[in-house]
Short mmCIF file of C-alpha atoms and ligand atoms in Angstrom, two decimals:
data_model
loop_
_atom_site.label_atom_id
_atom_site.label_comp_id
_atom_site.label_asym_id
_atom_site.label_seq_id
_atom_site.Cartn_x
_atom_site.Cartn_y
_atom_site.Cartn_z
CA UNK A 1 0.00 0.00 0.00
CA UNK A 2 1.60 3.43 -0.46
CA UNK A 3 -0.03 7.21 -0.41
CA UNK A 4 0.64 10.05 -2.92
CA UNK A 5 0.11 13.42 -0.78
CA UNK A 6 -1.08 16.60 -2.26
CA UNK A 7 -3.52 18.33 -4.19
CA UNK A 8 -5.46 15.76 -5.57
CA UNK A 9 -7.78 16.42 -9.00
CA UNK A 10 -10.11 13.99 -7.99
CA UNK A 11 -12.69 12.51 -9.94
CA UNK A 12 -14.94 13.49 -13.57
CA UNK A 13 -14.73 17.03 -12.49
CA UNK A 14 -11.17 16.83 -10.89
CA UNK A 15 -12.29 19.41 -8.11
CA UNK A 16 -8.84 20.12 -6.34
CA UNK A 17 -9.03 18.35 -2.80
CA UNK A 18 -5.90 18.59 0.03
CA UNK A 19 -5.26 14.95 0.81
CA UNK A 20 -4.30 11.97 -0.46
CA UNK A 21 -4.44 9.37 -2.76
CA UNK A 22 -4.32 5.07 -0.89
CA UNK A 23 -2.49 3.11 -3.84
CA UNK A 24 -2.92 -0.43 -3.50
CA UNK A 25 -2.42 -3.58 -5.74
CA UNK A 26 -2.13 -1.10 -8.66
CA UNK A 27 -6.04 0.38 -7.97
CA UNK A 28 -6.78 3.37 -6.14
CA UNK A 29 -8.41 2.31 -2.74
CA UNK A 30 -9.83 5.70 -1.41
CA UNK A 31 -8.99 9.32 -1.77
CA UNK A 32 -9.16 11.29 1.21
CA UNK A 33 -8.94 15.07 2.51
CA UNK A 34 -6.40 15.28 4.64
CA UNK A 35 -3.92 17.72 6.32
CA UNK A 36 -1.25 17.33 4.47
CA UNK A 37 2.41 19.91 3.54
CA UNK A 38 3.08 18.17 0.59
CA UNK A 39 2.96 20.41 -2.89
CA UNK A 40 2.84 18.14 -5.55
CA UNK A 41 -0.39 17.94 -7.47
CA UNK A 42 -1.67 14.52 -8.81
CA UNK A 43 -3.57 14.08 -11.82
CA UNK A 44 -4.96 11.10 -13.53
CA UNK A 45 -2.09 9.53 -16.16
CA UNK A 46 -3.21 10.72 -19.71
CA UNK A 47 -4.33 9.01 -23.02
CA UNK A 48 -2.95 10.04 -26.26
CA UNK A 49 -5.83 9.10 -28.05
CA UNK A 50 -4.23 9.64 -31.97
CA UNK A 51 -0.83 8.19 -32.44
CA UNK A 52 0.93 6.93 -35.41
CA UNK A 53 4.23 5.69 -33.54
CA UNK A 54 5.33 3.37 -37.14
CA UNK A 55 6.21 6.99 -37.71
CA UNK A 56 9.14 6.97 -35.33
CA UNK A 57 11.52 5.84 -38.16
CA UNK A 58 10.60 9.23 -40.10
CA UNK A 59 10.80 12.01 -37.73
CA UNK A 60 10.92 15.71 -38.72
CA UNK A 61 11.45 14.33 -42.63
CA UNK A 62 8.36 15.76 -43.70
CA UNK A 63 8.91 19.35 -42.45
CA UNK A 64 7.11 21.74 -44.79
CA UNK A 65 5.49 19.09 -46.87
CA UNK A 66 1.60 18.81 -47.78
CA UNK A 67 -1.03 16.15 -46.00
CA UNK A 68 -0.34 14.10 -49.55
CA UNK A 69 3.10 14.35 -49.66
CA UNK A 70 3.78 13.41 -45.99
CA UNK A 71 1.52 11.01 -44.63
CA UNK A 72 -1.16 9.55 -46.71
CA UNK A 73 -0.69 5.88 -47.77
CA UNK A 74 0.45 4.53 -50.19
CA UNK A 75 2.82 6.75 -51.48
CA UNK A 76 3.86 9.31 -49.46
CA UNK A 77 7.22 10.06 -47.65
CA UNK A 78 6.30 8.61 -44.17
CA UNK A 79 5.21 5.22 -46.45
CA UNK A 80 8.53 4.81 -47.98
CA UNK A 81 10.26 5.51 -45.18
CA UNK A 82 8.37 2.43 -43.01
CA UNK A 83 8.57 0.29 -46.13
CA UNK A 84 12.54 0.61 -45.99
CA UNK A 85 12.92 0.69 -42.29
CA UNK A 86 14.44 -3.43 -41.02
CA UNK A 87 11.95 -4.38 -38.32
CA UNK A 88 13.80 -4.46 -35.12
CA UNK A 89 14.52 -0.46 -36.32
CA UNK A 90 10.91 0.07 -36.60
CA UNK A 91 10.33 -2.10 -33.05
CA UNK A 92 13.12 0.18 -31.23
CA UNK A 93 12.37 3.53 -32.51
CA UNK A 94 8.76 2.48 -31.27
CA UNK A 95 9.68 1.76 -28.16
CA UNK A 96 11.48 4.12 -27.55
CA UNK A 97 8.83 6.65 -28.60
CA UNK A 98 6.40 4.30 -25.84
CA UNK A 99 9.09 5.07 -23.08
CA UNK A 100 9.15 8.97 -23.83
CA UNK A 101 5.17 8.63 -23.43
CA UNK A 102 5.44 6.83 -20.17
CA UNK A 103 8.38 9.32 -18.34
CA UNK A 104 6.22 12.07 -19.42
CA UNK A 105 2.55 11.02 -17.81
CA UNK A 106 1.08 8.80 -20.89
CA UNK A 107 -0.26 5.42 -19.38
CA UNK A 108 -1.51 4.53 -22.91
CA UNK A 109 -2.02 5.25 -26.60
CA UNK A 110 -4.68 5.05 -29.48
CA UNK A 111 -2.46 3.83 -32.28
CA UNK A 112 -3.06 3.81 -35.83
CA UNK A 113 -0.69 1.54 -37.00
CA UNK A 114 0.06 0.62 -40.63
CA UNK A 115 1.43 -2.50 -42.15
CA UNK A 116 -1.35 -4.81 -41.47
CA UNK A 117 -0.53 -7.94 -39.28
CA UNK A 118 3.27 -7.51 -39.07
CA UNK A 119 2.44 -4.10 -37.92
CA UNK A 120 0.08 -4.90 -35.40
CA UNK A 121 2.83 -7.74 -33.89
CA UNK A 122 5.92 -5.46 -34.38
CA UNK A 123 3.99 -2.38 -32.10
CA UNK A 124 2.81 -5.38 -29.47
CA UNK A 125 6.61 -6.01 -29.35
CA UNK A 126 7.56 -2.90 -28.92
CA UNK A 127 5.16 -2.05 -25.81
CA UNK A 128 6.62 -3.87 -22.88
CA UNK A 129 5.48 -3.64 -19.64
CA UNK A 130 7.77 -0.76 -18.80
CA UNK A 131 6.82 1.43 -21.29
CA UNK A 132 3.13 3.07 -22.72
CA UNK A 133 0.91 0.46 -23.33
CA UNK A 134 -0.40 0.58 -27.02
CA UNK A 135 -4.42 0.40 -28.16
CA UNK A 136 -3.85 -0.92 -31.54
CA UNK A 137 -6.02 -0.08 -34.01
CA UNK A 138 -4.88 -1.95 -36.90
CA UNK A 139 -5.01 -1.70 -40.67
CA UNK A 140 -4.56 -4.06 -44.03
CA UNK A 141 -6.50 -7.37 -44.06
CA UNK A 142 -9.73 -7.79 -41.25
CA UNK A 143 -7.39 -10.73 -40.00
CA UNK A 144 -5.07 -8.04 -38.23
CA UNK A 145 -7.84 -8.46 -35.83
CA UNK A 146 -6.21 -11.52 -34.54
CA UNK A 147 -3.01 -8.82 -33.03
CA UNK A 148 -5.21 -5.93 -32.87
CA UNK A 149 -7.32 -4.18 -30.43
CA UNK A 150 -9.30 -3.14 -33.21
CA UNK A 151 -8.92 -1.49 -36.78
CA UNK A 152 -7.88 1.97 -37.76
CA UNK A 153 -9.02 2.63 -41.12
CA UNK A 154 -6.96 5.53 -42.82
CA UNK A 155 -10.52 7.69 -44.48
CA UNK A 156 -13.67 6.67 -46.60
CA UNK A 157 -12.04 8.02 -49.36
CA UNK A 158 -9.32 6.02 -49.57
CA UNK A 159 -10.72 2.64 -50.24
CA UNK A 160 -14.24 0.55 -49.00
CA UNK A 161 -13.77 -0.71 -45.65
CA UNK A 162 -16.88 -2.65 -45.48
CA UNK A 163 -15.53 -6.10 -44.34
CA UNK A 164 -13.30 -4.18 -41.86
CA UNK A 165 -16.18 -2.65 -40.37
CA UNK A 166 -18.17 -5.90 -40.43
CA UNK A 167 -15.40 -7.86 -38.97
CA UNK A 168 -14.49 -5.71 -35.94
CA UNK A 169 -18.91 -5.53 -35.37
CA UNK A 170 -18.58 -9.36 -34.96
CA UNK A 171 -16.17 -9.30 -32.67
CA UNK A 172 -17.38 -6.88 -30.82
CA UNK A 173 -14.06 -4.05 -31.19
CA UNK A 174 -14.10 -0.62 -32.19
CA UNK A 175 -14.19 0.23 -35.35
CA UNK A 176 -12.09 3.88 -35.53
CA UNK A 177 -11.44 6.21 -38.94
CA UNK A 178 -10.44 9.17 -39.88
CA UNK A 179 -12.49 11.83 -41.40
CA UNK A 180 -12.85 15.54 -42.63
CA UNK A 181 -9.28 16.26 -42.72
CA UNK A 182 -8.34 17.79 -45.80
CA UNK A 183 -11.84 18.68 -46.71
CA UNK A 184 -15.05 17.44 -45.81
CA UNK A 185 -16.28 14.81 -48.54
CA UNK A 186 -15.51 11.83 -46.07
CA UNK A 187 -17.16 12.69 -43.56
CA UNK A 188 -20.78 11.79 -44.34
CA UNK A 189 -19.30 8.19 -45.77
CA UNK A 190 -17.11 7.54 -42.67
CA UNK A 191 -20.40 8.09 -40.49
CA UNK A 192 -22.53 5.54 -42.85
CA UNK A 193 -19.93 2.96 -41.39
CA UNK A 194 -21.45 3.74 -38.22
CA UNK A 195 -17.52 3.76 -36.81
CA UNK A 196 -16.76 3.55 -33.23
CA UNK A 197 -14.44 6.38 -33.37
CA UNK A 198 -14.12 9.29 -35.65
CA UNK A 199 -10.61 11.10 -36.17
CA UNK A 200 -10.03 14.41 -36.79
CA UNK A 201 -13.56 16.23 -38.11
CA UNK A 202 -11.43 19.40 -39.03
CA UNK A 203 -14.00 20.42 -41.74
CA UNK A 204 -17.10 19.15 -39.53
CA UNK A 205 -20.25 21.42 -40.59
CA UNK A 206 -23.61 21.36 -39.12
CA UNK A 207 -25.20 18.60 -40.71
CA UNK A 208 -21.92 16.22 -39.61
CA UNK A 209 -22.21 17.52 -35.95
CA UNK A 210 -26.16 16.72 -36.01
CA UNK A 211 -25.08 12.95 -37.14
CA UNK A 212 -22.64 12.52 -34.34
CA UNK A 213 -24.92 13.30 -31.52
CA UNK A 214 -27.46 11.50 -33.04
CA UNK A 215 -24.88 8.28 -33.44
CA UNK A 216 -23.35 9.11 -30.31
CA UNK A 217 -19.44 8.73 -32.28
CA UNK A 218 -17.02 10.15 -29.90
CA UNK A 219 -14.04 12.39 -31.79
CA UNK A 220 -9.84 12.71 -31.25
CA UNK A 221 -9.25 16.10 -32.18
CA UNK A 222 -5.38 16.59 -33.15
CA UNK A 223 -4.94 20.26 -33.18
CA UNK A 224 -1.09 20.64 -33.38
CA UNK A 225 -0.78 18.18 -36.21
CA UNK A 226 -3.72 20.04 -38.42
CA UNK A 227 -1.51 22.93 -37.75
CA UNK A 228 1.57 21.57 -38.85
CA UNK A 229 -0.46 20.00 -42.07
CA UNK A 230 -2.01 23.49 -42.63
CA UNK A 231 -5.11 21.70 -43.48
CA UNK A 232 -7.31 24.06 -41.12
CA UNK A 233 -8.68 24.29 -37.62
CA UNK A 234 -10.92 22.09 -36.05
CA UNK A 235 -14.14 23.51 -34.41
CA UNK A 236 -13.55 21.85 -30.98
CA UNK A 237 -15.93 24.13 -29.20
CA UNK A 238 -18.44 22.48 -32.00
CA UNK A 239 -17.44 19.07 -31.18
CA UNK A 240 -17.19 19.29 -27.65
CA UNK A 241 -20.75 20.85 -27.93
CA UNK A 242 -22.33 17.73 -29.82
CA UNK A 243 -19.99 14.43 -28.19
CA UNK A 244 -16.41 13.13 -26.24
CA UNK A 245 -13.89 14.54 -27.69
CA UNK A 246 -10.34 13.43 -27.00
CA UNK A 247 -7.06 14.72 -27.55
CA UNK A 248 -4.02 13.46 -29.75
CA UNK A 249 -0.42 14.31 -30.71
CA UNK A 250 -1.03 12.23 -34.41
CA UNK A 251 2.05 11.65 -36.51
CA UNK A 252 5.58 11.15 -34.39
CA UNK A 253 6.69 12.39 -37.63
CA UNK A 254 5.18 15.76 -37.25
CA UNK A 255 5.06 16.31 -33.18
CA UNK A 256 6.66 15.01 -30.77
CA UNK A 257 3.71 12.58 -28.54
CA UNK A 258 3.31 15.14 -25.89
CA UNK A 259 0.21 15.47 -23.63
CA UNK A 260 1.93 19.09 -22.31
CA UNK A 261 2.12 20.36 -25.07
CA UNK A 262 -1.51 19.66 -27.10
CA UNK A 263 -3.10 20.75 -24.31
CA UNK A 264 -1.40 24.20 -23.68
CA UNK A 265 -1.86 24.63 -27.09
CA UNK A 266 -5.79 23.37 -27.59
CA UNK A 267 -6.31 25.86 -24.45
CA UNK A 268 -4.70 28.97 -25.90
CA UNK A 269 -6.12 28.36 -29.44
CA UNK A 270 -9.65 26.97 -28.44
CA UNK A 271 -12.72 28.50 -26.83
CA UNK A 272 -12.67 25.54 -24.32
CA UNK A 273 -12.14 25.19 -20.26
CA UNK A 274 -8.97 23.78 -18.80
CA UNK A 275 -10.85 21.58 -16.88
CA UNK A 276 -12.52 20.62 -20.77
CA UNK A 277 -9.14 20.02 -22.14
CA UNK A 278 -7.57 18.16 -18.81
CA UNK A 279 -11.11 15.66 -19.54
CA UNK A 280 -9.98 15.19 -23.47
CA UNK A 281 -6.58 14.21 -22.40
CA UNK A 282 -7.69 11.81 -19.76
CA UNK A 283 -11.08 10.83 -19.03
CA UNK A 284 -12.20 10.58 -22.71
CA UNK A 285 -9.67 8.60 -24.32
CA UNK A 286 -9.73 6.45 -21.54
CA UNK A 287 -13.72 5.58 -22.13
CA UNK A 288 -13.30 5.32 -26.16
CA UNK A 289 -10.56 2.67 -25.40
CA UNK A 290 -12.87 1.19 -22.44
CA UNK A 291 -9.63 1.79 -20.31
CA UNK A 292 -10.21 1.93 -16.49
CA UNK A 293 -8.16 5.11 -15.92
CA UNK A 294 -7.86 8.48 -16.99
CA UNK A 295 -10.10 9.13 -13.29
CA UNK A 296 -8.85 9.39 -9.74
CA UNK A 297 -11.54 7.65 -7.83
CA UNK A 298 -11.67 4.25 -5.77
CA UNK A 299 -11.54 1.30 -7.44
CA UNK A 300 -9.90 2.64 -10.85
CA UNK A 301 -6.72 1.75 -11.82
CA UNK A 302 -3.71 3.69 -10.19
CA UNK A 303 -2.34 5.43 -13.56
CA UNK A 304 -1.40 9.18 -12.03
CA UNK A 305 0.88 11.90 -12.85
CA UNK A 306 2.58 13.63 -10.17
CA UNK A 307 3.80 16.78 -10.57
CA UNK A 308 6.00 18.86 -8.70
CA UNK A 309 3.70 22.28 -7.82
CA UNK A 310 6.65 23.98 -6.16
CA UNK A 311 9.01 23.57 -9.17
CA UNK A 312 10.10 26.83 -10.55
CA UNK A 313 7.83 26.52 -12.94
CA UNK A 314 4.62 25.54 -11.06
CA UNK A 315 5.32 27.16 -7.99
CA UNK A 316 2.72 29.95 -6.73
CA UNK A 317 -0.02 29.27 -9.19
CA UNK A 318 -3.06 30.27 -8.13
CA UNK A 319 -5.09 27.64 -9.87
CA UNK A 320 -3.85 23.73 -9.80
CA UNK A 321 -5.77 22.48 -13.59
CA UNK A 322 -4.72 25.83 -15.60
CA UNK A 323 -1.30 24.97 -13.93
CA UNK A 324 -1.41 21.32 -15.26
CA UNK A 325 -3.03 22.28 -18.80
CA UNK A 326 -1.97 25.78 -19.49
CA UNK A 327 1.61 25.70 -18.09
CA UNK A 328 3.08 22.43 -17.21
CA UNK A 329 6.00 20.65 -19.23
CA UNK A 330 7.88 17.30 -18.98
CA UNK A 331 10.30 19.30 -16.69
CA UNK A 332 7.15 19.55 -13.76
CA UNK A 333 6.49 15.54 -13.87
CA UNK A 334 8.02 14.32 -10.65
CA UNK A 335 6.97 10.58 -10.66
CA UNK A 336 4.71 8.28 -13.20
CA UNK A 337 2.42 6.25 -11.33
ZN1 ZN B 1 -3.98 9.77 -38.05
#
């Protein structure tokens, strides 16, 4: 049994409590207001709910290239680059990028990864128990579903991904794809797969917005990486308005996978709440992967952050979630729990 000390951002609404946090067997067995000196804060571990980590082979080699040129399949740079990359290169530079995640507050991952079935077993390789664990969503042939969590299809556009859908419906495992990046003509066909999961929704209008409430298909917003692609802005006040809406860092290519930084930068750019953006990077990729984190309360799974609130950066802030969302970096994370 052991006790984290602090101020605690406890529970859905993580209301700021004095106390502590009872650790036991890996769950959280109470959290209590107590008297206590300590200064750190503690905050539920987060969920990067967009990865692709397959692009840890091709970092920054994309810089100033279009959507086209840099990531979409099959022919673009980040494509070669996997193709060429020998698989225990791929495996390392993903684990690595899986340890970075974990020393900086990321108890898991939604990852996109390519290259079908060898893709899906190279990425379960990578994620060893000290490290991020990965939520594959896998791509190629519906048999990736034997490795996979479930299937990651890259937009409506790019291909029919009927069997895909069909298979992961039989057994039972979402069904995630990305839509209304670019532009907005896949977004109506990605929501006739009924998917599990929509990515991106940049272009969203009305009549998309209407369709997810009514389906009830929660959204990963990736703001930095839309940025970076210059293919717009995403209406996350919109979104947030009509379903969940997570938070993602996208391409390793592009952005480095970090929590910190999406979230200081969706709360500057956004018309949305810190506490709003601390629940995207927890809470609600947590429930799209049907992960029991991303919550401090009893019974849930001990994944916390702890972060040092008298480190020269943290110290004297007058509120503890803008000091985790608006201003905290790697440099504030004093233990991974
Ligand atoms: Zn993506």
């Amino acid at each position: 049994m052991e006790e984290l000390s602090g101020t605690v951002l406890a529970g859905r609404s993580f209301d700021p409590i004095r106390g502590r946090v009872v650790v036991a067997d890996g769950r959280i067995e109470a959290v209590e207001e107590t008297d206590t000196t300590s200064t750190d804060i503690i905050v539920p571990a987060f969920v990067n709910a967009h990865t692709h980590i397959g692009d840890s082979v091709a970092k920054d080699a994309a810089a100033g290239l279009s959507l086209d040129e840099a990531v979409v399949p099959p022919d673009s740079l980040k494509h070669r680059q996997l193709a060429a990359a020998d698989r225990s290169e791929l495996v390392s530079a993903m684990r690595r990028t899986l340890r970075l995640m974990r020393r900086t507050g990321t108890v898991s991952c939604l990852d996109f990864r390519e290259q079908g079935v060898e893709g899906a077993r190279a990425l379960r390789e990578a994620a060893t128990a000290d490290v991020a664990d990965a939520f594959i969503l896998g791509s190629g042939d519906p048999a990736v579903l034997d490795v996979a969590d479930g299937y990651g299809a890259s937009g409506a556009n790019d291909a029919d991904f009927a069997d895909e859908r069909a298979a992961c419906a039989e057994r039972g495992v979402p069904f995630a794809i990305h839509a209304g990046e670019p532009d907005a003509t896949d977004i109506h066909p990605a929501l006739d797969y009924d998917p599990d999961l929509l990515v991106h929704m940049v272009h969203a209008q009305q009549a998309h917005l209407d369709r997810v409430a009514e389906q009830s298909v929660p959204i990963v917003a990736c703001p930095r990486a839309n940025a970076v692609l210059d293919v717009g802005t995403p209406p996350i006040r919109e979104l947030v308005d009509h379903t969940t809406v997570a938070l993602g860092t996208d391409n390793v290519m592009l952005n480095p996978p970090s929590m910190f930084r999406e979230m200081s930068y969706t709360v500057t750019r956004f018309d949305v709440t810190a506490r709003e953006v601390l629940r995207m990077a927890t809470t609600a990729g947590a429930e799209i992967a049907g992960l029991d984190c991303g919550v401090i309360e009893p019974g849930r799974r001990a994944a916390l952050v702890v972060l040092d609130g008298d480190s020269d950066n943290l110290a004297g802030s007058a509120d503890p979630v803008e000091a985790v969302v608006r201003r905290a970096t790697e440099l504030d994370v004093k233990r991974v729990v």
